[in-house]
mmCIF file of C-alpha atoms in Angstrom:
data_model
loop_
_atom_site.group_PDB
_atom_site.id
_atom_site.type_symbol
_atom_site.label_atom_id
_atom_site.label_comp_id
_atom_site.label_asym_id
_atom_site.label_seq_id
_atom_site.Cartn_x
_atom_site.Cartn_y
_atom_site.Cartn_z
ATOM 1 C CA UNK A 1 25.420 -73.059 60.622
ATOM 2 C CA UNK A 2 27.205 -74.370 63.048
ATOM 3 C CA UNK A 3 24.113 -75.665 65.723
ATOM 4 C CA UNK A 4 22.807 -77.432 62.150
ATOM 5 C CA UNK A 5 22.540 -81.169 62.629
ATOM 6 C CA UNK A 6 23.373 -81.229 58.824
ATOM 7 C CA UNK A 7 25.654 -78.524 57.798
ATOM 8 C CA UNK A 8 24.692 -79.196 53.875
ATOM 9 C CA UNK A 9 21.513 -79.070 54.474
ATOM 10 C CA UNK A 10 21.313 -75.851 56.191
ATOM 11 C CA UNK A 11 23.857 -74.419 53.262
ATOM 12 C CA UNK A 12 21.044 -75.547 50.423
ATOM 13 C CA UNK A 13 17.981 -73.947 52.740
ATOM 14 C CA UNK A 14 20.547 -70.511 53.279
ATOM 15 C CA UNK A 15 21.210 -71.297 49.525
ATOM 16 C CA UNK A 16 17.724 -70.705 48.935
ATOM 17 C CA UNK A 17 17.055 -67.626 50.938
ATOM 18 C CA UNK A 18 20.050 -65.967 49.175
ATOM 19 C CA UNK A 19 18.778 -66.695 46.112
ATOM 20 C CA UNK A 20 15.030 -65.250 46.623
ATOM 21 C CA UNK A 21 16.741 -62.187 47.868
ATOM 22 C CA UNK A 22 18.325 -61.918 44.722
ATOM 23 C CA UNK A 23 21.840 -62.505 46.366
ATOM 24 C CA UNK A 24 23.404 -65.099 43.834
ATOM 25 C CA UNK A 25 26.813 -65.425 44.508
ATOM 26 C CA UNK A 26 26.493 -65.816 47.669
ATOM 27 C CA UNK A 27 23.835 -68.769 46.979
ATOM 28 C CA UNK A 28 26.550 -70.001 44.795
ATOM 29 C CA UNK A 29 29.288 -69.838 47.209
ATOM 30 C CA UNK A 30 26.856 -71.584 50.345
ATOM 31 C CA UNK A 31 26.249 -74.303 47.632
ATOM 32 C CA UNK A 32 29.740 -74.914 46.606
ATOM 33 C CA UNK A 33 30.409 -75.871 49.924
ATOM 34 C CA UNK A 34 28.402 -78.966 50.197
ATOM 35 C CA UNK A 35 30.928 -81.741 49.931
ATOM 36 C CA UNK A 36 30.604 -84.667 47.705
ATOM 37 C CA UNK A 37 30.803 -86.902 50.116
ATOM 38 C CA UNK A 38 27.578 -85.583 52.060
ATOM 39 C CA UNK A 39 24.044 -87.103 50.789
ATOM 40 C CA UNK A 40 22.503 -83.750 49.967
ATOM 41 C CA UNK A 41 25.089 -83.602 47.314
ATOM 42 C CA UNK A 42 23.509 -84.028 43.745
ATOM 43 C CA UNK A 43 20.333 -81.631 45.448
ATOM 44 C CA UNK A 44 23.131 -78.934 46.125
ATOM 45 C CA UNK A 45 24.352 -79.438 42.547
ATOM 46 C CA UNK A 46 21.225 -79.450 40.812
ATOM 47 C CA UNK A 47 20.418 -76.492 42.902
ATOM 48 C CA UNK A 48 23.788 -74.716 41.871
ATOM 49 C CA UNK A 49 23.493 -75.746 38.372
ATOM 50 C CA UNK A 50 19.997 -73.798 38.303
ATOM 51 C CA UNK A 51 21.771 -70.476 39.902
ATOM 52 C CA UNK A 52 24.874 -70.740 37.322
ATOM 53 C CA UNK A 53 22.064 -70.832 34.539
ATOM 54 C CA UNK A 54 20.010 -67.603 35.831
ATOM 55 C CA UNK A 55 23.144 -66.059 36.411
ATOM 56 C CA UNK A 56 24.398 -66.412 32.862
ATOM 57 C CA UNK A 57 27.143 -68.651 33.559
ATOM 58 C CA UNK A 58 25.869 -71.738 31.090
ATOM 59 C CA UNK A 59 29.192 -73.279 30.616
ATOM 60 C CA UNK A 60 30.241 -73.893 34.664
ATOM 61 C CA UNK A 61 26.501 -74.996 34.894
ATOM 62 C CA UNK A 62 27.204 -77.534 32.594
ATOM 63 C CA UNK A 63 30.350 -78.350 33.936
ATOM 64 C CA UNK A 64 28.545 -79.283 37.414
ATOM 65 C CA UNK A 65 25.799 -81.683 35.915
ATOM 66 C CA UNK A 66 28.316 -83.130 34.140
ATOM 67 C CA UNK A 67 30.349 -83.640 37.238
ATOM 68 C CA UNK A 68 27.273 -85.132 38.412
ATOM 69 C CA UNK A 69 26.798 -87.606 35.726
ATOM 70 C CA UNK A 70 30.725 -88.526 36.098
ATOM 71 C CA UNK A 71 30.021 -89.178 39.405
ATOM 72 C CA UNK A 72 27.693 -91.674 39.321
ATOM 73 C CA UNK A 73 24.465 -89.496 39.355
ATOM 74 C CA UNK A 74 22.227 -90.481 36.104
ATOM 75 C CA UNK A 75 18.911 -89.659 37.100
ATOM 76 C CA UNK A 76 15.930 -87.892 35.803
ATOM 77 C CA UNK A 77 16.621 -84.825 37.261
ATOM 78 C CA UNK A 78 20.274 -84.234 36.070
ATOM 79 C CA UNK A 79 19.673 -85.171 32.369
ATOM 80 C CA UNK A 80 16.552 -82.478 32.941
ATOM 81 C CA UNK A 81 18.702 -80.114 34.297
ATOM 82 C CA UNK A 82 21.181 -80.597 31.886
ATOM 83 C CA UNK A 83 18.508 -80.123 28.866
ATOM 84 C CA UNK A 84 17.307 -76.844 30.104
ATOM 85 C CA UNK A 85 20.911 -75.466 30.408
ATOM 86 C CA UNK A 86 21.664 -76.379 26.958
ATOM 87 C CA UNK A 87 18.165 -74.901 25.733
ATOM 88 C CA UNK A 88 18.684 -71.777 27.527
ATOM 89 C CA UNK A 89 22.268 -71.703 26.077
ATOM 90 C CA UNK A 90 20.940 -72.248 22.179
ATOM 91 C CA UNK A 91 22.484 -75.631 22.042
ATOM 92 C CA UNK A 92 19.338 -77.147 20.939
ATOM 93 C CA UNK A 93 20.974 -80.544 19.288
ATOM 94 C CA UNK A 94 22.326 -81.360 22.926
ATOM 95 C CA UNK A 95 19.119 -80.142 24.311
ATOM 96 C CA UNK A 96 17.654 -82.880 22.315
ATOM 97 C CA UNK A 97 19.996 -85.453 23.904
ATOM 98 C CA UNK A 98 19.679 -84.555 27.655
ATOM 99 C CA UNK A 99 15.728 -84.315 27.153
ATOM 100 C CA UNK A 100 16.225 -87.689 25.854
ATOM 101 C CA UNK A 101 18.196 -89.435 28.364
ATOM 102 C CA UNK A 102 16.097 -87.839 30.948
ATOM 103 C CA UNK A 103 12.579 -89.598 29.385
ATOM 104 C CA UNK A 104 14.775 -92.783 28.454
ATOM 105 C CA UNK A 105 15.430 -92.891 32.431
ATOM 106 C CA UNK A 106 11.823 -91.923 33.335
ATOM 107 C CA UNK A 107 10.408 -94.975 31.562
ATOM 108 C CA UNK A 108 11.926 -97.174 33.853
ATOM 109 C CA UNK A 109 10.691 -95.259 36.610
ATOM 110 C CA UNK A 110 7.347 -93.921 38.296
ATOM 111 C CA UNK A 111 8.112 -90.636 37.871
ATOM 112 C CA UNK A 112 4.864 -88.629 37.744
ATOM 113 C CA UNK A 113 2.943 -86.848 34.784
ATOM 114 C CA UNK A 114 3.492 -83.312 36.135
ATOM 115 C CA UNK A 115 7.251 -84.005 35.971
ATOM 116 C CA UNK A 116 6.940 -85.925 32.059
ATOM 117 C CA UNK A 117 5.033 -83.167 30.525
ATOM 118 C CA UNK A 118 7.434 -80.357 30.879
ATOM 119 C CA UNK A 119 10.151 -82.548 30.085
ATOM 120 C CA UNK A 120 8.478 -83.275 26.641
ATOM 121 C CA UNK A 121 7.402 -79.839 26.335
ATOM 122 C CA UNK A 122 10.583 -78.378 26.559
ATOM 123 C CA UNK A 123 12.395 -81.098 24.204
ATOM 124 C CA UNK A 124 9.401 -80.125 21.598
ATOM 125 C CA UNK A 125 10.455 -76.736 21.882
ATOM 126 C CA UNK A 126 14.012 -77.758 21.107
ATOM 127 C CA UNK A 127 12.921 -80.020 17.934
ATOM 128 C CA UNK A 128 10.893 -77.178 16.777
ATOM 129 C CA UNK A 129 13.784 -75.167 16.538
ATOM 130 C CA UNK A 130 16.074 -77.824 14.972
ATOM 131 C CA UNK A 131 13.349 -77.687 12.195
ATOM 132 C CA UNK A 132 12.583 -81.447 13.264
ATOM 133 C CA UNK A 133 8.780 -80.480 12.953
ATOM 134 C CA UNK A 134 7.088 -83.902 13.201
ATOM 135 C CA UNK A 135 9.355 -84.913 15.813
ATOM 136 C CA UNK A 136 8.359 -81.722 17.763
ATOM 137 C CA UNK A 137 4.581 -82.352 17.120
ATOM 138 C CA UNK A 138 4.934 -85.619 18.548
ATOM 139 C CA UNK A 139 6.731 -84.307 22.007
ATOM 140 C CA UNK A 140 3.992 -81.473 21.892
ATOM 141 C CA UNK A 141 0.643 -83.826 21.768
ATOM 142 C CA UNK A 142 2.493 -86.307 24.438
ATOM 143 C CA UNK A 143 2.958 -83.146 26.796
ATOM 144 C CA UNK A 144 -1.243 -82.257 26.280
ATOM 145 C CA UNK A 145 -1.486 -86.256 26.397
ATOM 146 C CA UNK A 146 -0.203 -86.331 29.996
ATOM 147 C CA UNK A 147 -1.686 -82.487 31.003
ATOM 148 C CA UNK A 148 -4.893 -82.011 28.880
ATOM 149 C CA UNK A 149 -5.514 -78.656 27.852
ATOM 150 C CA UNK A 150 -1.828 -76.995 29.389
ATOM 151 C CA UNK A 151 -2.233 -73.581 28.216
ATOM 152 C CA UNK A 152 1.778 -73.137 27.557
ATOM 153 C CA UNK A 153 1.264 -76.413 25.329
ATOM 154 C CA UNK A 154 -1.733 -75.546 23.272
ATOM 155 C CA UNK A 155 -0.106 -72.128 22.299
ATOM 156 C CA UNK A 156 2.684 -73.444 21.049
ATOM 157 C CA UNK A 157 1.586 -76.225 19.291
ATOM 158 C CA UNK A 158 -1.495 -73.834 17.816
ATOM 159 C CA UNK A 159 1.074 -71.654 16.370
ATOM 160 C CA UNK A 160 3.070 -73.959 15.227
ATOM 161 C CA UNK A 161 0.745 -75.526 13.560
ATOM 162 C CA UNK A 162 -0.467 -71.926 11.812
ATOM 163 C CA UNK A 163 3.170 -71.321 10.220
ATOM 164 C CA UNK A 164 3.238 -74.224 9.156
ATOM 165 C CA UNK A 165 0.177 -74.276 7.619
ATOM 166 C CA UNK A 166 -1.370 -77.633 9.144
ATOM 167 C CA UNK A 167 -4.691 -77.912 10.754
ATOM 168 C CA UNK A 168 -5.713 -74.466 10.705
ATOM 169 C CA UNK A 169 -9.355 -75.105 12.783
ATOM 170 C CA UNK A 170 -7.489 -77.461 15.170
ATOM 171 C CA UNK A 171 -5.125 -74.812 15.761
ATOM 172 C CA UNK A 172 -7.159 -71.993 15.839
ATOM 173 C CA UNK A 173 -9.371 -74.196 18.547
ATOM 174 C CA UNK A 174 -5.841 -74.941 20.508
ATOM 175 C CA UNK A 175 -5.470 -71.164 21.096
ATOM 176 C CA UNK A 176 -8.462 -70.288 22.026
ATOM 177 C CA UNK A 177 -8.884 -73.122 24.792
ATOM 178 C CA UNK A 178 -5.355 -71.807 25.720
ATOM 179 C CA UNK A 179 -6.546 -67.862 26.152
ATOM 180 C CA UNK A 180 -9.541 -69.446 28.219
ATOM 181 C CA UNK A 181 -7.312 -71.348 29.798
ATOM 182 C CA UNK A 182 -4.374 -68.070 31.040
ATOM 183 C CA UNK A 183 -6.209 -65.217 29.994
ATOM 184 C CA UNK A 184 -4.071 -63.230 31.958
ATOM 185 C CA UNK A 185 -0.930 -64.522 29.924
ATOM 186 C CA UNK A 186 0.306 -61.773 27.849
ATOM 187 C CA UNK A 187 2.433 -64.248 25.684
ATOM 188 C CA UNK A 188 -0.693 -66.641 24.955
#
């Protein structure tokens, strides 16, 4: 730490070696102390926001991204961020919004498909369980739209299509391509 050239960044790299090795607090505490002034900043927070989540501590998770967005940062990435936090904590309706903001941002930007799809994925996921099925089947086809044949995607969308009764053979077919696709997926 102290022959680093850049002190934060060497705190998010030791921030990610403590967290491989399973040592989360002390990834936490090398992340808190980035300072705000420093331009690896909103990485460090993203990054912390992340370890708060997996270490079921949703509502100072939150609390950072939203720091971040007070601050000044409204980009992809924190309104992403933000989403899964919420969806991991249940809190589906402000899932919905984050996911939201995040693709509202992305139009006006080049961000790439393998970044979109997850993002729509993930907000389908969220209007599925808000019982905002059409909604959900639209995020769900724009996710296979920008990944064709995602395994994770054609599962979900196959089965939700079979309790709900819709497109039985188109769902059947999603399933199956998705099996091909991750046989080795237990959950598929």
């Amino acid at each position: 730490n102290h022959i680093s050239d850049n002190e934060a960044r060497f705190n998010i790299r030791l921030a990610e070696a403590l967290a491989e090795a399973d040592l989360f607090s002390e990834a936490i505490n090398s992340l808190m102390s980035v300072s705000k002034s420093d331009l690896f900043y909103p990485e460090a927070k993203l990054m912390l926001a992340d370890l708060l989540k997996e270490s079921n501590q949703e509502k100072q998770a939150i609390k950072e991204l939203k720091n971040l967005l007070n601050a000044g940062v409204k980009n992809f990435e924190v309104y992403e961020a933000l989403g899964n936090v919420y969806r991991y904590a249940e809190r589906f309706k402000l899932a919905d919004l984050a996911y939201s903001d995040a693709l509202a941002i992305s139009e006006k930007s080049d961000l790439e498909n393998r970044k979109l799809w997850l993002t729509y994925f993930f907000r389908g996921i969220v209007r599925e369980q808000l019982r905002e099925y059409d909604q959900s089947m639209i995020d769900l086809r724009k996710a296979l739209e920008l990944i064709p044949e995602q395994p994770q995607v054609l599962n979900y969308l196959g089965y939700m299509l079979i309790e709900r009764g819709q497109n039985l053979e188109e769902a059947l077919d999603m399933i199956k391509l998705a099996v091909s696709k991750s046989p080795q997926s237990g959950y598929i």
